[in-house]
Amino acid sequence: VSVAGGATLTEGAGSIVKVAEDVEIVVDGVLQVNGTAGAPVVFTPESADDPWGGIELNVGTSRVNVSHAIFIGAGADAMWFETHSGYASHRDEQALFLVGANGAQLHLADCAIFDLAGQAMNSRAGAVIDLQRTLIQRCITAGELNGSVVTIDRGAIIEIPRDDATYVDGDNDAIYFTSGTQTVSRTVIGWRKDDGIDSGGNGGTGTTTTLNGNWYEAIFHEGHSLSGVREVSYTGCVFLNCGQGVEDGYSG
């Protein structure tokens, strides 16, 4: 399924988009999703047991603009990043949103993403990701964002991958930032089995991470593991029941 460059596909309030097993939506133009609080748009697999693929933004003209939508059951390919070159990801599972081009833009407002078979997002250098009042819950990880401009405000990234008693250290970070510019504000991050925000020591000159008024709770390892060469600032953040609040020094 594709939206060609120069074209716009609009989904109106109350639409239910049932996506067949393994199917990917490739957006080279604009995907405009106009849900409302009373009538959100829902993207769901045709069958709960057969996950669909994801939404790919592969060129600089790719735009996905979403208001009041629910995304369920994406991430069919458990080895997607193993078989697609040119991407960086700590996990192999397919992402709901692959923002894979310089200039591609993903904008979500008042959305919910949950019960994914794979990751929520992945990005490459020059992409723009803007999440406003968005929930990400019960997925492998919210994803790895590489070299992008990222804004997350008044969101929640919780239960990664599941809130159960089973623990395996498998890079199930709430979200992973490498280089780029990231701002996370007034967001709850918690109930996860590795780190809250991780970088693994990846960054570089010019990498800036700004954290304002966030709440971190029940994180097995670090609330923040933002090592490497980067500028990090914290204002008004709370760390509760974390293995460590902040780690700085992983890469020496």
Coordinates of N, CA, C and O in Angstrom, one line a residue, residues 11-194:
E11 N -7.6 10.3 6.2 CA -8.5 9.4 6.9 C -9.4 10.3 7.8 O -8.8 11.0 8.7
G12 N -10.7 10.2 7.7 CA -11.6 11.1 8.5 C -11.9 10.5 9.8 O -11.6 9.3 10.1
A13 N -12.5 11.3 10.7 CA -12.8 10.9 12.0 C -13.7 9.7 12.1 O -14.6 9.5 11.3
G14 N -13.3 8.8 13.0 CA -14.1 7.5 13.2 C -13.8 6.4 12.2 O -14.3 5.3 12.3
S15 N -12.8 6.7 11.3 CA -12.4 5.6 10.4 C -11.7 4.5 11.1 O -11.0 4.7 12.1
I16 N -12.0 3.2 10.6 CA -11.2 2.1 11.1 C -10.5 1.5 10.0 O -11.1 1.0 9.0
V17 N -9.2 1.5 10.0 CA -8.3 1.0 9.0 C -7.8 -0.4 9.4 O -7.0 -0.5 10.3
K18 N -8.3 -1.4 8.7 CA -7.9 -2.8 9.0 C -6.8 -3.2 8.0 O -7.1 -3.2 6.8
V19 N -5.6 -3.5 8.5 CA -4.5 -3.8 7.6 C -4.2 -5.3 7.6 O -4.1 -5.9 8.7
A20 N -4.0 -5.8 6.4 CA -3.8 -7.3 6.3 C -2.4 -7.6 6.9 O -1.5 -6.8 7.0
E21 N -2.3 -8.9 7.2 CA -1.0 -9.4 7.8 C 0.2 -9.1 7.0 O 0.2 -9.2 5.7
D22 N 1.2 -8.6 7.6 CA 2.5 -8.2 7.0 C 2.5 -7.0 6.1 O 3.6 -6.5 5.7
V23 N 1.4 -6.4 5.9 CA 1.3 -5.3 4.9 C 1.9 -4.0 5.5 O 1.7 -3.7 6.7
E24 N 2.7 -3.3 4.6 CA 3.3 -2.1 5.0 C 2.7 -0.9 4.2 O 2.3 -1.1 3.1
I25 N 2.5 0.2 4.9 CA 2.0 1.4 4.2 C 3.2 2.3 4.0 O 3.9 2.8 4.9
V26 N 3.5 2.6 2.7 CA 4.7 3.4 2.3 C 4.1 4.8 1.9 O 3.3 4.9 1.0
V27 N 4.6 5.8 2.6 CA 4.1 7.2 2.4 C 5.3 8.0 1.8 O 6.2 8.4 2.5
D28 N 5.2 8.3 0.5 CA 6.1 9.2 -0.1 C 5.5 10.6 -0.2 O 6.2 11.6 -0.4
G29 N 4.2 10.7 -0.1 CA 3.5 12.0 -0.1 C 3.1 12.3 1.3 O 3.9 12.4 2.2
V30 N 1.7 12.5 1.5 CA 1.2 12.9 2.8 C 0.1 11.9 3.3 O -0.8 11.7 2.5
L31 N 0.2 11.4 4.5 CA -0.9 10.7 5.1 C -1.4 11.6 6.2 O -0.7 12.0 7.2
Q32 N -2.7 12.0 6.0 CA -3.3 13.0 6.9 C -4.5 12.2 7.7 O -5.4 11.8 7.1
V33 N -4.3 12.2 9.0 CA -5.3 11.4 9.8 C -6.0 12.4 10.7 O -5.4 13.0 11.6
N34 N -7.3 12.6 10.5 CA -8.0 13.7 11.2 C -9.1 13.1 12.1 O -10.3 13.2 12.0
G35 N -8.6 12.3 13.2 CA -9.5 11.9 14.2 C -9.9 13.0 15.1 O -9.4 14.1 15.1
T36 N -10.9 12.7 16.0 CA -11.3 13.6 17.0 C -11.3 12.9 18.3 O -11.3 11.6 18.4
A37 N -11.5 13.6 19.4 CA -11.5 12.9 20.7 C -12.7 12.0 20.8 O -12.6 10.9 21.4
G38 N -13.8 12.3 20.2 CA -15.0 11.5 20.3 C -15.0 10.4 19.2 O -15.8 9.4 19.3
A39 N -14.2 10.6 18.2 CA -14.2 9.7 17.0 C -12.8 9.5 16.5 O -12.5 10.0 15.4
P40 N -12.0 8.8 17.3 CA -10.6 8.6 16.8 C -10.5 7.7 15.6 O -11.5 6.9 15.3
V41 N -9.4 7.8 14.9 CA -9.1 6.8 13.8 C -8.4 5.7 14.4 O -7.5 5.9 15.2
V42 N -8.7 4.5 13.9 CA -8.0 3.3 14.5 C -7.3 2.5 13.3 O -7.9 2.2 12.3
F43 N -6.0 2.2 13.5 CA -5.3 1.4 12.6 C -5.1 0.0 13.4 O -4.4 0.0 14.4
T44 N -5.6 -1.0 12.8 CA -5.6 -2.3 13.5 C -5.4 -3.5 12.5 O -5.7 -3.3 11.3
P45 N -4.8 -4.6 12.9 CA -4.7 -5.7 12.0 C -6.1 -6.3 11.8 O -7.0 -6.2 12.6
E46 N -6.2 -7.0 10.6 CA -7.5 -7.6 10.3 C -7.8 -8.7 11.3 O -9.0 -8.9 11.7
S47 N -6.8 -9.4 11.8 CA -7.0 -10.4 12.9 C -6.0 -10.1 14.0 O -4.8 -9.8 13.7
A48 N -6.4 -10.2 15.2 CA -5.5 -9.9 16.3 C -4.3 -10.8 16.4 O -3.3 -10.4 16.9
D49 N -4.4 -11.9 15.8 CA -3.3 -12.9 15.8 C -2.3 -12.7 14.6 O -1.3 -13.4 14.5
D50 N -2.6 -11.8 13.7 CA -1.8 -11.6 12.5 C -1.4 -10.1 12.4 O -2.0 -9.4 11.7
P51 N -0.2 -9.8 13.0 CA 0.2 -8.3 13.0 C 0.4 -7.8 11.6 O 0.8 -8.6 10.7
W52 N 0.1 -6.5 11.4 CA 0.5 -5.9 10.1 C 1.9 -5.3 10.2 O 2.5 -5.5 11.2
G53 N 2.4 -4.7 9.1 CA 3.8 -4.3 9.1 C 4.0 -3.0 9.8 O 4.3 -2.9 11.0
G54 N 3.9 -1.9 9.1 CA 4.2 -0.6 9.7 C 4.0 0.5 8.6 O 3.5 0.2 7.5
I55 N 4.4 1.7 9.0 CA 4.2 2.9 8.1 C 5.6 3.4 7.8 O 6.3 3.8 8.8
E56 N 6.0 3.4 6.6 CA 7.4 3.8 6.2 C 7.4 5.2 5.5 O 6.6 5.5 4.6
L57 N 8.3 6.1 6.0 CA 8.5 7.4 5.4 C 9.9 7.4 4.8 O 10.8 7.7 5.5
N58 N 10.0 7.1 3.6 CA 11.2 6.8 3.0 C 11.9 7.9 2.2 O 13.1 7.7 1.8
V59 N 11.2 9.0 2.0 CA 11.8 10.1 1.2 C 11.6 11.4 1.9 O 10.8 11.5 2.8
G60 N 12.3 12.4 1.4 CA 12.2 13.7 2.1 C 10.9 14.4 2.1 O 10.6 15.3 2.9
T61 N 10.0 14.0 1.1 CA 8.7 14.6 1.0 C 7.7 13.8 1.9 O 6.5 14.2 1.9
S62 N 8.1 12.8 2.5 CA 7.1 12.0 3.4 C 6.6 12.8 4.6 O 7.4 13.3 5.3
R63 N 5.3 12.8 4.7 CA 4.7 13.5 5.8 C 3.6 12.6 6.4 O 2.7 12.2 5.6
V64 N 3.6 12.4 7.7 CA 2.5 11.7 8.4 C 2.0 12.7 9.5 O 2.8 12.9 10.4
N65 N 0.8 13.2 9.4 CA 0.2 14.1 10.3 C -1.0 13.5 10.9 O -2.0 13.2 10.2
V66 N -1.0 13.2 12.2 CA -2.0 12.4 12.8 C -2.6 13.2 14.1 O -1.8 13.6 14.9
S67 N -3.9 13.2 14.2 CA -4.5 13.7 15.4 C -5.6 12.7 15.8 O -6.4 12.2 15.0
H68 N -5.6 12.4 17.1 CA -6.6 11.5 17.7 C -6.7 10.2 17.0 O -7.7 9.9 16.3
A69 N -5.6 9.3 17.1 CA -5.6 8.0 16.4 C -5.1 7.0 17.4 O -4.3 7.3 18.3
I70 N -5.5 5.7 17.1 CA -5.0 4.6 17.9 C -4.4 3.6 17.0 O -4.9 3.3 15.9
F71 N -3.2 3.2 17.3 CA -2.4 2.2 16.5 C -2.2 1.0 17.3 O -1.6 1.0 18.4
I72 N -2.6 -0.2 16.7 CA -2.5 -1.5 17.4 C -2.0 -2.5 16.5 O -2.2 -2.5 15.3
G73 N -1.2 -3.4 17.1 CA -0.8 -4.7 16.4 C 0.1 -4.6 15.2 O 0.0 -5.5 14.4
A74 N 1.0 -3.6 15.1 CA 1.9 -3.5 14.0 C 3.2 -4.3 14.4 O 3.4 -4.7 15.6
G75 N 4.2 -4.4 13.5 CA 5.5 -5.0 13.8 C 5.5 -6.5 13.5 O 6.1 -7.3 14.2
A76 N 5.0 -6.9 12.3 CA 4.9 -8.3 12.0 C 6.3 -9.0 11.8 O 6.4 -10.1 12.2
D77 N 7.2 -8.2 11.2 CA 8.5 -8.9 10.9 C 9.5 -8.8 12.1 O 10.1 -7.7 12.3
A78 N 9.7 -9.9 12.7 CA 10.6 -9.9 13.9 C 12.0 -9.8 13.6 O 12.9 -9.5 14.4
M79 N 12.4 -9.8 12.3 CA 13.8 -9.7 11.8 C 14.0 -8.6 10.8 O 14.9 -8.6 10.0
W80 N 13.1 -7.6 10.9 CA 13.1 -6.5 9.8 C 14.5 -5.8 9.7 O 15.0 -5.6 8.7
F81 N 15.0 -5.4 10.9 CA 16.3 -4.7 10.9 C 17.5 -5.6 10.6 O 18.6 -5.1 10.2
E82 N 17.3 -6.8 10.7 CA 18.4 -7.8 10.3 C 18.5 -7.9 8.8 O 19.6 -8.2 8.2
T83 N 17.4 -7.7 8.1 CA 17.3 -7.9 6.6 C 17.2 -6.7 5.8 O 17.2 -6.7 4.6
H84 N 17.3 -5.5 6.5 CA 17.2 -4.2 5.8 C 18.5 -3.4 6.2 O 18.7 -3.1 7.3
S85 N 19.4 -3.1 5.2 CA 20.6 -2.4 5.5 C 20.4 -0.9 5.6 O 19.4 -0.4 5.2
G86 N 21.4 -0.3 6.2 CA 21.4 1.2 6.3 C 20.7 1.8 7.5 O 20.5 3.0 7.6
Y87 N 20.2 0.9 8.4 CA 19.5 1.4 9.6 C 20.3 1.0 10.9 O 21.0 0.0 10.9
A88 N 20.1 1.8 11.9 CA 20.6 1.4 13.2 C 19.5 1.1 14.2 O 18.6 1.9 14.3
S89 N 19.6 -0.1 14.8 CA 18.6 -0.5 15.8 C 19.1 -1.5 16.7 O 19.7 -2.5 16.2
H90 N 18.9 -1.3 18.0 CA 19.4 -2.3 19.0 C 18.5 -3.6 18.9 O 18.9 -4.6 19.4
R91 N 17.3 -3.5 18.4 CA 16.4 -4.6 18.3 C 16.1 -4.8 16.8 O 16.1 -4.0 15.9
D92 N 15.8 -6.1 16.5 CA 15.5 -6.5 15.1 C 14.1 -6.3 14.6 O 13.8 -6.2 13.5
E93 N 13.2 -6.2 15.6 CA 11.7 -6.2 15.3 C 11.3 -4.9 14.5 O 11.8 -3.8 14.7
Q94 N 10.4 -5.1 13.6 CA 9.9 -4.0 12.7 C 9.3 -2.9 13.6 O 8.7 -3.1 14.6
A95 N 9.4 -1.7 13.1 CA 8.8 -0.5 13.7 C 7.5 -0.1 13.1 O 7.4 -0.2 11.9
L96 N 6.6 0.3 13.9 CA 5.3 0.9 13.4 C 5.6 2.1 12.5 O 5.1 2.2 11.4
F97 N 6.5 3.0 13.0 CA 6.8 4.2 12.1 C 8.3 4.1 11.8 O 9.2 4.2 12.8
L98 N 8.7 4.0 10.6 CA 10.1 4.1 10.1 C 10.2 5.4 9.4 O 9.7 5.6 8.3
V99 N 10.9 6.3 10.1 CA 11.1 7.7 9.5 C 12.5 7.7 9.0 O 13.5 8.1 9.6
G100 N 12.6 7.2 7.7 CA 13.9 6.8 7.2 C 14.6 7.7 6.2 O 15.5 7.3 5.5
A101 N 14.2 9.0 6.2 CA 14.8 9.9 5.2 C 15.1 11.3 5.8 O 14.3 11.8 6.6
N102 N 16.1 11.9 5.4 CA 16.4 13.3 5.7 C 15.2 14.2 5.2 O 14.9 14.2 4.0
G103 N 14.6 14.9 6.1 CA 13.4 15.7 5.8 C 12.1 15.1 6.0 O 11.1 15.8 6.0
A104 N 12.0 13.8 6.2 CA 10.7 13.1 6.5 C 10.2 13.6 7.8 O 11.0 13.8 8.7
Q105 N 8.9 13.7 8.0 CA 8.3 14.2 9.2 C 7.2 13.4 9.7 O 6.3 13.0 8.9
L106 N 7.2 13.1 11.0 CA 6.1 12.4 11.7 C 5.6 13.3 12.8 O 6.3 13.7 13.7
H107 N 4.3 13.6 12.7 CA 3.7 14.5 13.7 C 2.4 13.7 14.3 O 1.5 13.4 13.6
L108 N 2.5 13.4 15.6 CA 1.4 12.8 16.3 C 0.9 13.7 17.4 O 1.7 14.2 18.2
A109 N -0.4 13.8 17.5 CA -1.0 14.6 18.6 C -2.3 13.8 19.1 O -3.1 13.4 18.4
D110 N -2.3 13.6 20.5 CA -3.4 13.0 21.1 C -3.6 11.6 20.6 O -4.7 11.2 20.2
C111 N -2.6 10.8 20.5 CA -2.6 9.4 20.0 C -2.2 8.4 21.0 O -1.7 8.7 22.1
A112 N -2.6 7.1 20.7 CA -2.2 6.0 21.5 C -1.6 4.9 20.7 O -2.2 4.6 19.6
I113 N -0.5 4.4 21.1 CA 0.2 3.3 20.4 C 0.4 2.2 21.4 O 1.1 2.4 22.4
F114 N -0.2 1.0 21.2 CA 0.0 0.0 22.2 C -0.2 -1.4 21.6 O -0.7 -1.6 20.5
D115 N 0.2 -2.4 22.3 CA 0.1 -3.8 22.0 C 0.7 -4.1 20.6 O 0.1 -4.7 19.7
L116 N 2.0 -3.7 20.4 CA 2.7 -3.9 19.2 C 3.5 -5.2 19.3 O 4.0 -5.5 20.3
A117 N 3.6 -5.9 18.1 CA 4.5 -7.1 18.1 C 6.0 -6.6 18.0 O 6.9 -7.4 18.3
G118 N 6.2 -5.4 17.5 CA 7.6 -4.9 17.4 C 7.8 -3.6 18.1 O 7.3 -3.3 19.2
Q119 N 8.6 -2.7 17.5 CA 8.9 -1.4 18.1 C 7.9 -0.3 17.6 O 7.2 -0.5 16.7
A120 N 7.9 0.8 18.3 CA 7.1 1.9 17.9 C 7.7 2.8 16.8 O 7.0 3.1 15.9
M121 N 9.0 3.1 16.9 CA 9.6 4.0 15.9 C 11.0 3.6 15.6 O 11.7 2.9 16.4
N122 N 11.5 4.1 14.5 CA 12.9 4.2 14.2 C 13.1 5.3 13.2 O 12.3 5.6 12.4
S123 N 14.3 6.0 13.3 CA 14.5 7.1 12.4 C 16.0 7.2 12.0 O 16.9 6.6 12.7
R124 N 16.2 8.0 11.0 CA 17.6 8.2 10.5 C 17.8 9.7 10.5 O 17.0 10.5 10.8
A125 N 19.1 10.1 10.2 CA 19.5 11.5 10.3 C 18.7 12.4 9.4 O 18.3 12.1 8.3
G126 N 18.3 13.5 10.0 CA 17.6 14.6 9.4 C 16.1 14.5 9.4 O 15.4 15.3 9.0
A127 N 15.6 13.4 10.0 CA 14.1 13.2 10.2 C 13.6 14.1 11.3 O 14.4 14.5 12.2
V128 N 12.3 14.4 11.3 CA 11.7 15.2 12.3 C 10.6 14.4 12.9 O 9.7 13.8 12.2
I129 N 10.6 14.3 14.3 CA 9.5 13.5 15.0 C 9.0 14.4 16.1 O 9.7 14.9 16.9
D130 N 7.7 14.6 16.1 CA 7.0 15.4 17.1 C 5.8 14.7 17.7 O 4.9 14.4 17.0
L131 N 5.9 14.3 18.9 CA 4.8 13.6 19.6 C 4.3 14.5 20.7 O 5.0 14.9 21.6
Q132 N 3.0 14.8 20.6 CA 2.3 15.6 21.6 C 1.2 14.8 22.2 O 0.3 14.2 21.5
R133 N 1.2 14.7 23.5 CA 0.2 14.0 24.3 C -0.1 12.6 23.7 O -1.2 12.2 23.4
T134 N 1.0 11.8 23.6 CA 0.9 10.5 22.9 C 1.4 9.4 23.9 O 2.4 9.6 24.6
L135 N 0.6 8.3 24.0 CA 0.9 7.2 24.8 C 1.6 6.1 23.9 O 1.1 5.8 22.8
I136 N 2.7 5.6 24.4 CA 3.3 4.4 23.8 C 3.4 3.3 24.9 O 4.1 3.5 26.0
Q137 N 2.8 2.2 24.7 CA 2.6 1.2 25.8 C 2.6 -0.2 25.2 O 2.1 -0.5 24.2
R138 N 3.3 -1.1 25.9 CA 3.3 -2.6 25.6 C 3.8 -2.8 24.2 O 3.1 -3.3 23.4
C139 N 5.1 -2.5 24.0 CA 5.7 -2.8 22.7 C 7.2 -3.2 23.1 O 7.6 -3.1 24.2
I140 N 7.9 -3.7 22.1 CA 9.3 -4.2 22.3 C 10.1 -3.0 22.9 O 10.9 -3.2 23.9
T141 N 10.0 -1.8 22.3 CA 10.6 -0.6 22.8 C 10.0 0.5 22.0 O 9.4 0.3 20.9
A142 N 10.0 1.8 22.5 CA 9.5 2.9 21.7 C 10.4 3.1 20.5 O 9.9 3.8 19.6
G143 N 11.6 2.7 20.5 CA 12.4 2.7 19.3 C 13.7 3.5 19.5 O 14.0 4.1 20.5
E144 N 14.5 3.4 18.4 CA 15.8 4.1 18.3 C 15.7 5.2 17.3 O 15.4 5.0 16.2
L145 N 16.0 6.4 17.8 CA 15.9 7.6 17.0 C 17.3 8.1 16.8 O 18.0 8.6 17.7
N146 N 17.8 8.1 15.5 CA 19.2 8.4 15.2 C 19.3 9.7 14.4 O 18.8 9.8 13.3
G147 N 20.0 10.6 15.0 CA 20.3 11.8 14.2 C 19.2 12.7 13.9 O 19.2 13.5 12.9
S148 N 18.1 12.6 14.6 CA 16.8 13.3 14.3 C 16.6 14.5 15.2 O 17.2 14.6 16.3
V149 N 15.6 15.3 14.8 CA 15.1 16.3 15.7 C 13.8 15.8 16.3 O 12.8 15.5 15.6
V150 N 13.9 15.5 17.6 CA 12.8 14.8 18.3 C 12.2 15.8 19.4 O 12.9 16.3 20.2
T151 N 10.8 15.8 19.4 CA 10.1 16.5 20.5 C 9.1 15.6 21.0 O 8.2 15.1 20.3
I152 N 9.1 15.4 22.3 CA 8.1 14.6 23.0 C 7.5 15.5 24.2 O 8.3 15.8 25.0
D153 N 6.3 15.8 24.2 CA 5.7 16.6 25.2 C 4.4 16.0 25.8 O 3.5 15.6 25.0
R154 N 4.3 16.0 27.1 CA 3.1 15.5 27.8 C 2.6 14.1 27.3 O 1.5 13.9 27.0
G155 N 3.6 13.2 27.2 CA 3.4 11.9 26.8 C 3.6 10.8 27.9 O 3.8 11.2 29.1
A156 N 3.5 9.6 27.5 CA 3.8 8.5 28.4 C 4.3 7.3 27.6 O 3.8 7.0 26.6
I157 N 5.5 6.8 28.1 CA 6.1 5.6 27.5 C 6.2 4.6 28.6 O 7.1 4.7 29.5
I158 N 5.3 3.6 28.7 CA 5.2 2.7 29.8 C 5.1 1.3 29.4 O 4.7 1.0 28.3
E159 N 5.3 0.4 30.4 CA 5.2 -1.1 30.2 C 6.0 -1.5 29.0 O 5.4 -2.0 28.0
I160 N 7.3 -1.4 29.1 CA 8.1 -1.8 28.0 C 9.0 -3.0 28.4 O 9.8 -2.9 29.3
P161 N 8.8 -4.2 27.8 CA 7.8 -4.5 26.8 C 6.5 -4.9 27.4 O 5.5 -4.8 26.7
R162 N 6.5 -5.4 28.6 CA 5.2 -5.8 29.3 C 5.4 -5.6 30.8 O 6.5 -5.8 31.3
D163 N 4.4 -5.3 31.5 CA 4.4 -5.2 32.9 C 4.1 -6.5 33.5 O 3.0 -6.7 34.0
D164 N 5.1 -7.4 33.6 CA 4.9 -8.7 34.2 C 6.2 -9.0 35.0 O 7.1 -8.3 35.0
A165 N 6.2 -10.2 35.6 CA 7.3 -10.5 36.5 C 8.5 -11.1 35.8 O 9.6 -11.2 36.4
T166 N 8.4 -11.3 34.5 CA 9.5 -11.9 33.7 C 10.5 -10.8 33.3 O 10.1 -9.8 32.7
Y167 N 11.8 -10.9 33.7 CA 12.8 -9.9 33.3 C 13.9 -10.6 32.5 O 14.5 -11.6 32.9
V168 N 14.2 -10.0 31.4 CA 15.3 -10.4 30.5 C 15.9 -9.1 30.0 O 15.2 -8.2 29.5
D169 N 17.2 -8.9 30.2 CA 17.9 -7.7 29.8 C 18.1 -7.8 28.3 O 19.1 -8.4 27.8
G170 N 17.2 -7.3 27.5 CA 17.3 -7.4 26.0 C 17.2 -6.1 25.3 O 16.5 -6.1 24.3
D171 N 17.8 -5.0 25.8 CA 17.6 -3.7 25.2 C 16.2 -3.3 25.0 O 15.8 -2.7 24.0
N172 N 15.4 -3.6 26.1 CA 14.0 -3.1 26.1 C 14.0 -1.7 26.8 O 13.3 -1.5 27.8
D173 N 14.7 -0.8 26.2 CA 14.6 0.6 26.7 C 13.3 1.3 26.3 O 12.7 0.9 25.3
A174 N 12.9 2.2 27.2 CA 11.7 2.9 26.8 C 11.9 3.6 25.5 O 11.1 3.5 24.6
I175 N 13.1 4.3 25.3 CA 13.4 5.0 24.1 C 14.9 5.1 24.0 O 15.6 5.2 25.0
Y176 N 15.4 5.2 22.8 CA 16.9 5.2 22.6 C 17.2 6.4 21.7 O 16.7 6.5 20.6
F177 N 18.1 7.3 22.2 CA 18.5 8.4 21.4 C 20.0 8.3 21.1 O 20.8 8.0 22.0
T178 N 20.4 8.5 19.9 CA 21.8 8.6 19.6 C 22.1 10.1 19.3 O 21.9 10.9 20.2
S179 N 22.7 10.4 18.1 CA 22.9 11.8 17.8 C 21.7 12.5 17.5 O 20.6 12.0 17.4
G180 N 21.8 13.9 17.3 CA 20.6 14.7 17.0 C 20.3 15.6 18.1 O 21.1 15.9 19.0
T181 N 19.0 16.2 18.1 CA 18.5 17.1 19.1 C 17.2 16.6 19.6 O 16.3 16.3 18.8
Q182 N 17.2 16.3 20.9 CA 16.0 15.8 21.5 C 15.5 16.6 22.7 O 16.3 17.1 23.5
T183 N 14.2 16.8 22.7 CA 13.6 17.5 23.9 C 12.4 16.7 24.4 O 11.5 16.4 23.6
V184 N 12.5 16.3 25.6 CA 11.4 15.5 26.3 C 10.9 16.3 27.5 O 11.7 16.6 28.4
S185 N 9.6 16.6 27.5 CA 9.0 17.5 28.5 C 7.7 16.9 29.1 O 6.9 16.3 28.3
R186 N 7.6 17.0 30.4 CA 6.3 16.6 31.1 C 5.8 15.3 30.7 O 4.6 15.1 30.4
T187 N 6.7 14.3 30.6 CA 6.4 13.0 30.1 C 6.7 11.9 31.2 O 7.7 12.0 31.9
V188 N 5.8 10.9 31.3 CA 6.0 9.8 32.2 C 6.7 8.7 31.5 O 6.3 8.2 30.4
I189 N 7.8 8.2 32.1 CA 8.5 7.0 31.5 C 8.7 6.0 32.6 O 9.3 6.3 33.6
G190 N 8.2 4.8 32.4 CA 8.4 3.9 33.5 C 7.9 2.5 33.2 O 7.4 2.1 32.1
W191 N 8.0 1.6 34.2 CA 7.6 0.2 34.2 C 8.2 -0.5 33.0 O 7.5 -1.0 32.1
R192 N 9.5 -0.5 33.0 CA 10.2 -1.0 31.9 C 11.5 -1.8 32.4 O 11.9 -1.6 33.5
K193 N 12.0 -2.6 31.5 CA 13.0 -3.6 31.9 C 14.4 -3.4 31.5 O 15.2 -4.3 31.6
D194 N 14.7 -2.2 31.1 CA 16.1 -1.8 30.9 C 16.2 -0.4 31.3 O 16.0 -0.1 32.4

